[in-house]
PDB file of C-alpha atoms in Angstrom:
ATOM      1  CA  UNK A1377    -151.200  68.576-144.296  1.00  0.00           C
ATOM      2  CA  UNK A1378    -153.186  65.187-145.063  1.00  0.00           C
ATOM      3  CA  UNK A1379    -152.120  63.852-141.807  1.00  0.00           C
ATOM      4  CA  UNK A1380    -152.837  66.575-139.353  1.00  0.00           C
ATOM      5  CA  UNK A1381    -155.645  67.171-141.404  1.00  0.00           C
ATOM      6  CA  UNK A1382    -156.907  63.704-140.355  1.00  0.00           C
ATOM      7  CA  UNK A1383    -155.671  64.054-136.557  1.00  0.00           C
ATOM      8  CA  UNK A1384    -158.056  66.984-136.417  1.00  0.00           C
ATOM      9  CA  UNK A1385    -161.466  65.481-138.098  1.00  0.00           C
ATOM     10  CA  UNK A1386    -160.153  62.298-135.856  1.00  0.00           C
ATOM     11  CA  UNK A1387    -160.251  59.838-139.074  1.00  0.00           C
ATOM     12  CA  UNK A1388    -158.305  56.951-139.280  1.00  0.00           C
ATOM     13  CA  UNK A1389    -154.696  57.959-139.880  1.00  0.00           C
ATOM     14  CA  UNK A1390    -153.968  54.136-141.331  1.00  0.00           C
ATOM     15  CA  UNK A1391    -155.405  55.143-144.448  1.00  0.00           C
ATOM     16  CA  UNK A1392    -155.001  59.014-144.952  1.00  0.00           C
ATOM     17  CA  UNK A1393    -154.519  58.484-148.775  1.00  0.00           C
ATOM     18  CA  UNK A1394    -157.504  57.698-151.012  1.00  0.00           C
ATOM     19  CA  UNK A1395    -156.180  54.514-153.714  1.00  0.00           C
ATOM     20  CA  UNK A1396    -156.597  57.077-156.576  1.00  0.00           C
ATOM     21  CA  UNK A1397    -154.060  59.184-154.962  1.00  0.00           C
ATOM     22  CA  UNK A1398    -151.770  56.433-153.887  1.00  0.00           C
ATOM     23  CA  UNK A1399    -151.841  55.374-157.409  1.00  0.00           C
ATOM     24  CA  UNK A1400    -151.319  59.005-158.829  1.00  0.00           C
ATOM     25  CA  UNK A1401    -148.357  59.518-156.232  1.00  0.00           C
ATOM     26  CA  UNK A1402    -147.134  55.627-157.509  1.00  0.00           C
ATOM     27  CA  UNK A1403    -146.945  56.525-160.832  1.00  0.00           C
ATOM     28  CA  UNK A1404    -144.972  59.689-160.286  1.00  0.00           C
ATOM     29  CA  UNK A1405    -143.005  58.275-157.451  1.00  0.00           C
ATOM     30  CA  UNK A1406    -141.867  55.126-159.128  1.00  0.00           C
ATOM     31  CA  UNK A1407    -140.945  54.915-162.836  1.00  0.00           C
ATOM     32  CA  UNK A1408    -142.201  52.034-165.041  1.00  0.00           C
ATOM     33  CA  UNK A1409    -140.495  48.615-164.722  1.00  0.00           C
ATOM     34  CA  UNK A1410    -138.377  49.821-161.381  1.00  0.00           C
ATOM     35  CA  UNK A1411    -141.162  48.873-158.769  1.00  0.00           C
ATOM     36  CA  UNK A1412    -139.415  45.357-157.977  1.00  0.00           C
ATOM     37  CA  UNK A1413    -136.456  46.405-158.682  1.00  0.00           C
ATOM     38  CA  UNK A1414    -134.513  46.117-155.107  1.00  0.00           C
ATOM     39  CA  UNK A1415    -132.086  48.575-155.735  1.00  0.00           C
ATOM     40  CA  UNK A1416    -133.930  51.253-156.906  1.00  0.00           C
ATOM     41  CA  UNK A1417    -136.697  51.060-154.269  1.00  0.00           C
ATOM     42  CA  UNK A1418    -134.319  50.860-151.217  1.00  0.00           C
ATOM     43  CA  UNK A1419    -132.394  54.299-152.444  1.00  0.00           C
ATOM     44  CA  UNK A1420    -135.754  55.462-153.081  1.00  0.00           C
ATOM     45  CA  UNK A1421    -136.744  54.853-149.333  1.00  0.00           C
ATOM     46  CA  UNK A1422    -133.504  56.573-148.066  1.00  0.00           C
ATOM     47  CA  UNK A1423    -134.074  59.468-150.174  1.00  0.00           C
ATOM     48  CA  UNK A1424    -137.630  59.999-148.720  1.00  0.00           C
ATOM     49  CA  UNK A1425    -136.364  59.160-145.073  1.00  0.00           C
ATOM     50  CA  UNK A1426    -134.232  61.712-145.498  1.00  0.00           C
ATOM     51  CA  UNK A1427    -136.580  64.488-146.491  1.00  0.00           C
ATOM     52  CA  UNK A1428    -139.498  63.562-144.142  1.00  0.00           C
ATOM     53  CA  UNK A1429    -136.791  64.120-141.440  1.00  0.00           C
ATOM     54  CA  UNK A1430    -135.651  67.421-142.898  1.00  0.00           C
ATOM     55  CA  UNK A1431    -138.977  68.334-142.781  1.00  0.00           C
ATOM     56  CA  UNK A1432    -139.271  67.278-138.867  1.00  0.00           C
ATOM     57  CA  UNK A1433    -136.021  69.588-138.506  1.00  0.00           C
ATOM     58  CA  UNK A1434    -137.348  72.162-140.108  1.00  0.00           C
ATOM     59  CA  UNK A1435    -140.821  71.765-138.444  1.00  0.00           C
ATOM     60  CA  UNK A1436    -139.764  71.679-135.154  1.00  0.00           C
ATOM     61  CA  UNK A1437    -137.149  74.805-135.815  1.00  0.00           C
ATOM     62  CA  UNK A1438    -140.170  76.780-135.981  1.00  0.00           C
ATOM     63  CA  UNK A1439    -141.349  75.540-132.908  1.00  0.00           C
ATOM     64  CA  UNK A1440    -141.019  78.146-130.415  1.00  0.00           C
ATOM     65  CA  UNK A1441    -143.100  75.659-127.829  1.00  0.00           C
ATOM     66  CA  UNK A1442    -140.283  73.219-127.407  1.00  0.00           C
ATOM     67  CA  UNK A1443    -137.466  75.477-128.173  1.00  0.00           C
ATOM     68  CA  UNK A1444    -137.176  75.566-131.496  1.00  0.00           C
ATOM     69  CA  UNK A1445    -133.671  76.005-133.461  1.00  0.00           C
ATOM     70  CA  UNK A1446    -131.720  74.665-129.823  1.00  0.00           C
ATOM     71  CA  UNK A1447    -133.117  71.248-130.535  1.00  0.00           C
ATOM     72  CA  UNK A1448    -132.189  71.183-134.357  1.00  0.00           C
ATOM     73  CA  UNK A1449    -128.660  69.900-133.225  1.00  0.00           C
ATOM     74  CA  UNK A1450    -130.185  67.017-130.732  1.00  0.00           C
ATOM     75  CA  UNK A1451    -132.516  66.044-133.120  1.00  0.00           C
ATOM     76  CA  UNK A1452    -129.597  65.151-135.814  1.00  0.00           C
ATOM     77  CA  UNK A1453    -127.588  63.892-133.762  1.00  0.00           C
ATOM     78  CA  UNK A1454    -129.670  60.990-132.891  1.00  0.00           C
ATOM     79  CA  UNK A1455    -130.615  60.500-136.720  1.00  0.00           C
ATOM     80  CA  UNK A1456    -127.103  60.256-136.765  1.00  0.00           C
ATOM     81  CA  UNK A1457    -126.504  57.660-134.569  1.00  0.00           C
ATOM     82  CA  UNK A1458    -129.395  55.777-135.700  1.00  0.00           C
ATOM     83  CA  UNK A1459    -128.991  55.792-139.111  1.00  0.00           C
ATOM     84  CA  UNK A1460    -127.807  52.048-139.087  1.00  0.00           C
ATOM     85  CA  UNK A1461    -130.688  51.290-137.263  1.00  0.00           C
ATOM     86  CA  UNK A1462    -133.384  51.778-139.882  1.00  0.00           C
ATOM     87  CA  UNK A1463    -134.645  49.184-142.008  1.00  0.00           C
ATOM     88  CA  UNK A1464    -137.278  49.675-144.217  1.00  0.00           C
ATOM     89  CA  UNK A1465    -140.685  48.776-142.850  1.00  0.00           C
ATOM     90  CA  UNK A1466    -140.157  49.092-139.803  1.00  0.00           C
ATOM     91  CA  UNK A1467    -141.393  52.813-139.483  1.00  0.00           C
ATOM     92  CA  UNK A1468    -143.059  52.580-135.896  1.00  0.00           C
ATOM     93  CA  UNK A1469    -140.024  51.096-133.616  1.00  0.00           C
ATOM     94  CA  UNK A1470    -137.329  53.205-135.004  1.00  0.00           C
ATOM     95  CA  UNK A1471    -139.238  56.228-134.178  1.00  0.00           C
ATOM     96  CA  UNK A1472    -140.234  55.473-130.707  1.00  0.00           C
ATOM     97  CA  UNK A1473    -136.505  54.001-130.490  1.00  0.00           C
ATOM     98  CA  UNK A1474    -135.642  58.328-131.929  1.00  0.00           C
ATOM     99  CA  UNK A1475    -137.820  59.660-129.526  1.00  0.00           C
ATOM    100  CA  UNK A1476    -136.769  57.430-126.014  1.00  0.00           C
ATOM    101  CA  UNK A1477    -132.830  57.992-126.812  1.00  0.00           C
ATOM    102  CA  UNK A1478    -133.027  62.162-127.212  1.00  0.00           C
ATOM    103  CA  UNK A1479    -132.960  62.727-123.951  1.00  0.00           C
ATOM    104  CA  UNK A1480    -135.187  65.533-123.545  1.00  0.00           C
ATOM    105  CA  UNK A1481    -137.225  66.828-120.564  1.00  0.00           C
ATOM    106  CA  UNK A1482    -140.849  65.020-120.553  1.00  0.00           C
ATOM    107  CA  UNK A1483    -142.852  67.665-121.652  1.00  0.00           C
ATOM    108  CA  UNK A1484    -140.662  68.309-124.523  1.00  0.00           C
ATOM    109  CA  UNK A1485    -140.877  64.830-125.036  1.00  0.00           C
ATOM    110  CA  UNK A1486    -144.442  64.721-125.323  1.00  0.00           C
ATOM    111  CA  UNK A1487    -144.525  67.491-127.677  1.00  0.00           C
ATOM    112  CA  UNK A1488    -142.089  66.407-130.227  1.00  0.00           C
ATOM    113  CA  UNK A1489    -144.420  62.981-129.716  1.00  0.00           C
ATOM    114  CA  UNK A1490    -147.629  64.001-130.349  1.00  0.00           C
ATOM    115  CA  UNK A1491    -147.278  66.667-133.241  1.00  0.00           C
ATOM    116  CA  UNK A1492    -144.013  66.612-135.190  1.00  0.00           C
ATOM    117  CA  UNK A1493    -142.632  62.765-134.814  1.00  0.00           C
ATOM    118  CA  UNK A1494    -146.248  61.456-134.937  1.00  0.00           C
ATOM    119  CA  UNK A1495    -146.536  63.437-137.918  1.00  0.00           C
ATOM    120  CA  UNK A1496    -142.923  62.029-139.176  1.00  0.00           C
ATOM    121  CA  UNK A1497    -144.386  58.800-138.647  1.00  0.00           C
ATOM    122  CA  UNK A1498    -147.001  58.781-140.733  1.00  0.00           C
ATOM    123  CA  UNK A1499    -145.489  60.553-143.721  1.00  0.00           C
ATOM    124  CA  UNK A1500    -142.988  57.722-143.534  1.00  0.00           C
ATOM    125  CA  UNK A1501    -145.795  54.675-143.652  1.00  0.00           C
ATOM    126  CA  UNK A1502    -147.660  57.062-146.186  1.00  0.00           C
ATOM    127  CA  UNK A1503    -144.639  56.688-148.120  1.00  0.00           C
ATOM    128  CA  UNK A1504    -144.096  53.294-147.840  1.00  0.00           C
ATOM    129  CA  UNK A1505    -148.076  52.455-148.867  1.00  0.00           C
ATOM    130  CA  UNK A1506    -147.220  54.547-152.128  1.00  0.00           C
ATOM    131  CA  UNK A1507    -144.512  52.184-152.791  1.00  0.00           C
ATOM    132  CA  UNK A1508    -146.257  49.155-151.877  1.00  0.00           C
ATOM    133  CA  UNK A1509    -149.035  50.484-154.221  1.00  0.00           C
ATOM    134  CA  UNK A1510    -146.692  50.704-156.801  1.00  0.00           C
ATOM    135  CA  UNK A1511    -145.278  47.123-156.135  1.00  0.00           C
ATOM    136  CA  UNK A1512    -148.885  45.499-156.428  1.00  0.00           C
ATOM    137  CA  UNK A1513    -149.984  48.093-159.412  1.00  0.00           C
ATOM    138  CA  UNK A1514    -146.725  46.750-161.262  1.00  0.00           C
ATOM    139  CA  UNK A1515    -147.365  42.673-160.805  1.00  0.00           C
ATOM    140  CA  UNK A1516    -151.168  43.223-161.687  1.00  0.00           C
ATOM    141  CA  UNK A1517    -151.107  45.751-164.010  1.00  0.00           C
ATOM    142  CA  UNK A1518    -153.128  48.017-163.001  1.00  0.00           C
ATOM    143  CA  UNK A1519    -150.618  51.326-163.349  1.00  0.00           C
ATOM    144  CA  UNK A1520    -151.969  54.498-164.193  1.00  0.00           C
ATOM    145  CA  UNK A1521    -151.858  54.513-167.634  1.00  0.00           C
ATOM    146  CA  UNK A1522    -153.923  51.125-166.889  1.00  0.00           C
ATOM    147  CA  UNK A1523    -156.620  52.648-165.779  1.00  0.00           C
ATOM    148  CA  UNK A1524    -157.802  54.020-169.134  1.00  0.00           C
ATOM    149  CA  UNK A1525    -159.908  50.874-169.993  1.00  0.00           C
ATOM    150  CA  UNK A1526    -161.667  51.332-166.272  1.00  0.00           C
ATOM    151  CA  UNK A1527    -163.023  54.357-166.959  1.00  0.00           C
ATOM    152  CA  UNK A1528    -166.132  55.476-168.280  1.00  0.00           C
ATOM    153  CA  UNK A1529    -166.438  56.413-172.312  1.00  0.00           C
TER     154      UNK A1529
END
């Protein structure tokens, strides 16, 4: 809701999370001592991936404008085929590489672009600023439970 919230008021979508909520979402996101660990944050990418996508299925089931539940199949198919494809980071090329191989009609196209993938898109660099937060929060110690001695008495 953040990010269409921010499409709306036309504010800039590169930062749609305040750094008090990035570090709130941080802390609950990423447990104590696991934010370098490699392992842990790469499963914790796919596992997000995977729901922000669920939620662009289940989004754009609703959809009545671009015909709904008939492109639930197309849409997984391609996450199928691309799941090899995505590397973490690189949020921006694989979904314009998603949207140019569905093979949709244009309008459709345009659609899917400019309300449910653009929103996929940002929920996916959202997520990875959390993370990042979390990274930089863990090497300068400034988690959550850090920030007692910054506030006011």
């Amino acid at each position: 809701s953040k990010v269409v919230e921010h499409q709306e008021s036309g504010q800039d979508l590169d930062n749609v999370l305040s750094r008090d909520w990035r570090t709130k979402l941080a802390a609950s996101l990423v447990p104590r001592g696991m934010a370098l660990n490699d392992r842990f944050i790469n499963s914790l990418y796919v596992q997000l991936h995977q729901h922000v996508f669920d939620k662009l299925v289940r989004e754009t089931a609703k959809d009545w404008r671009i015909g709904g539940e008939s492109l639930e199949h197309t849409l997984k198919s391609r996450m199928k085929d691309m799941k090899d494809q995505r590397e973490v980071g690189d949020d921006e090329s694989f979904w314009n590489s998603f949207l140019s191989g569905l093979g949709v009609d244009e309008q459709t196209m345009n659609m899917l672009e400019e309300t449910h993938v653009g929103v996929a898109k940002r929920l996916d660099q959202v997520c990875s600023q959390v993370i990042d937060h979390a990274k930089e929060a863990h090497i300068y110690d400034t988690r959550i439970s850090s920030e007692l001695f910054n506030q006011p008495k």
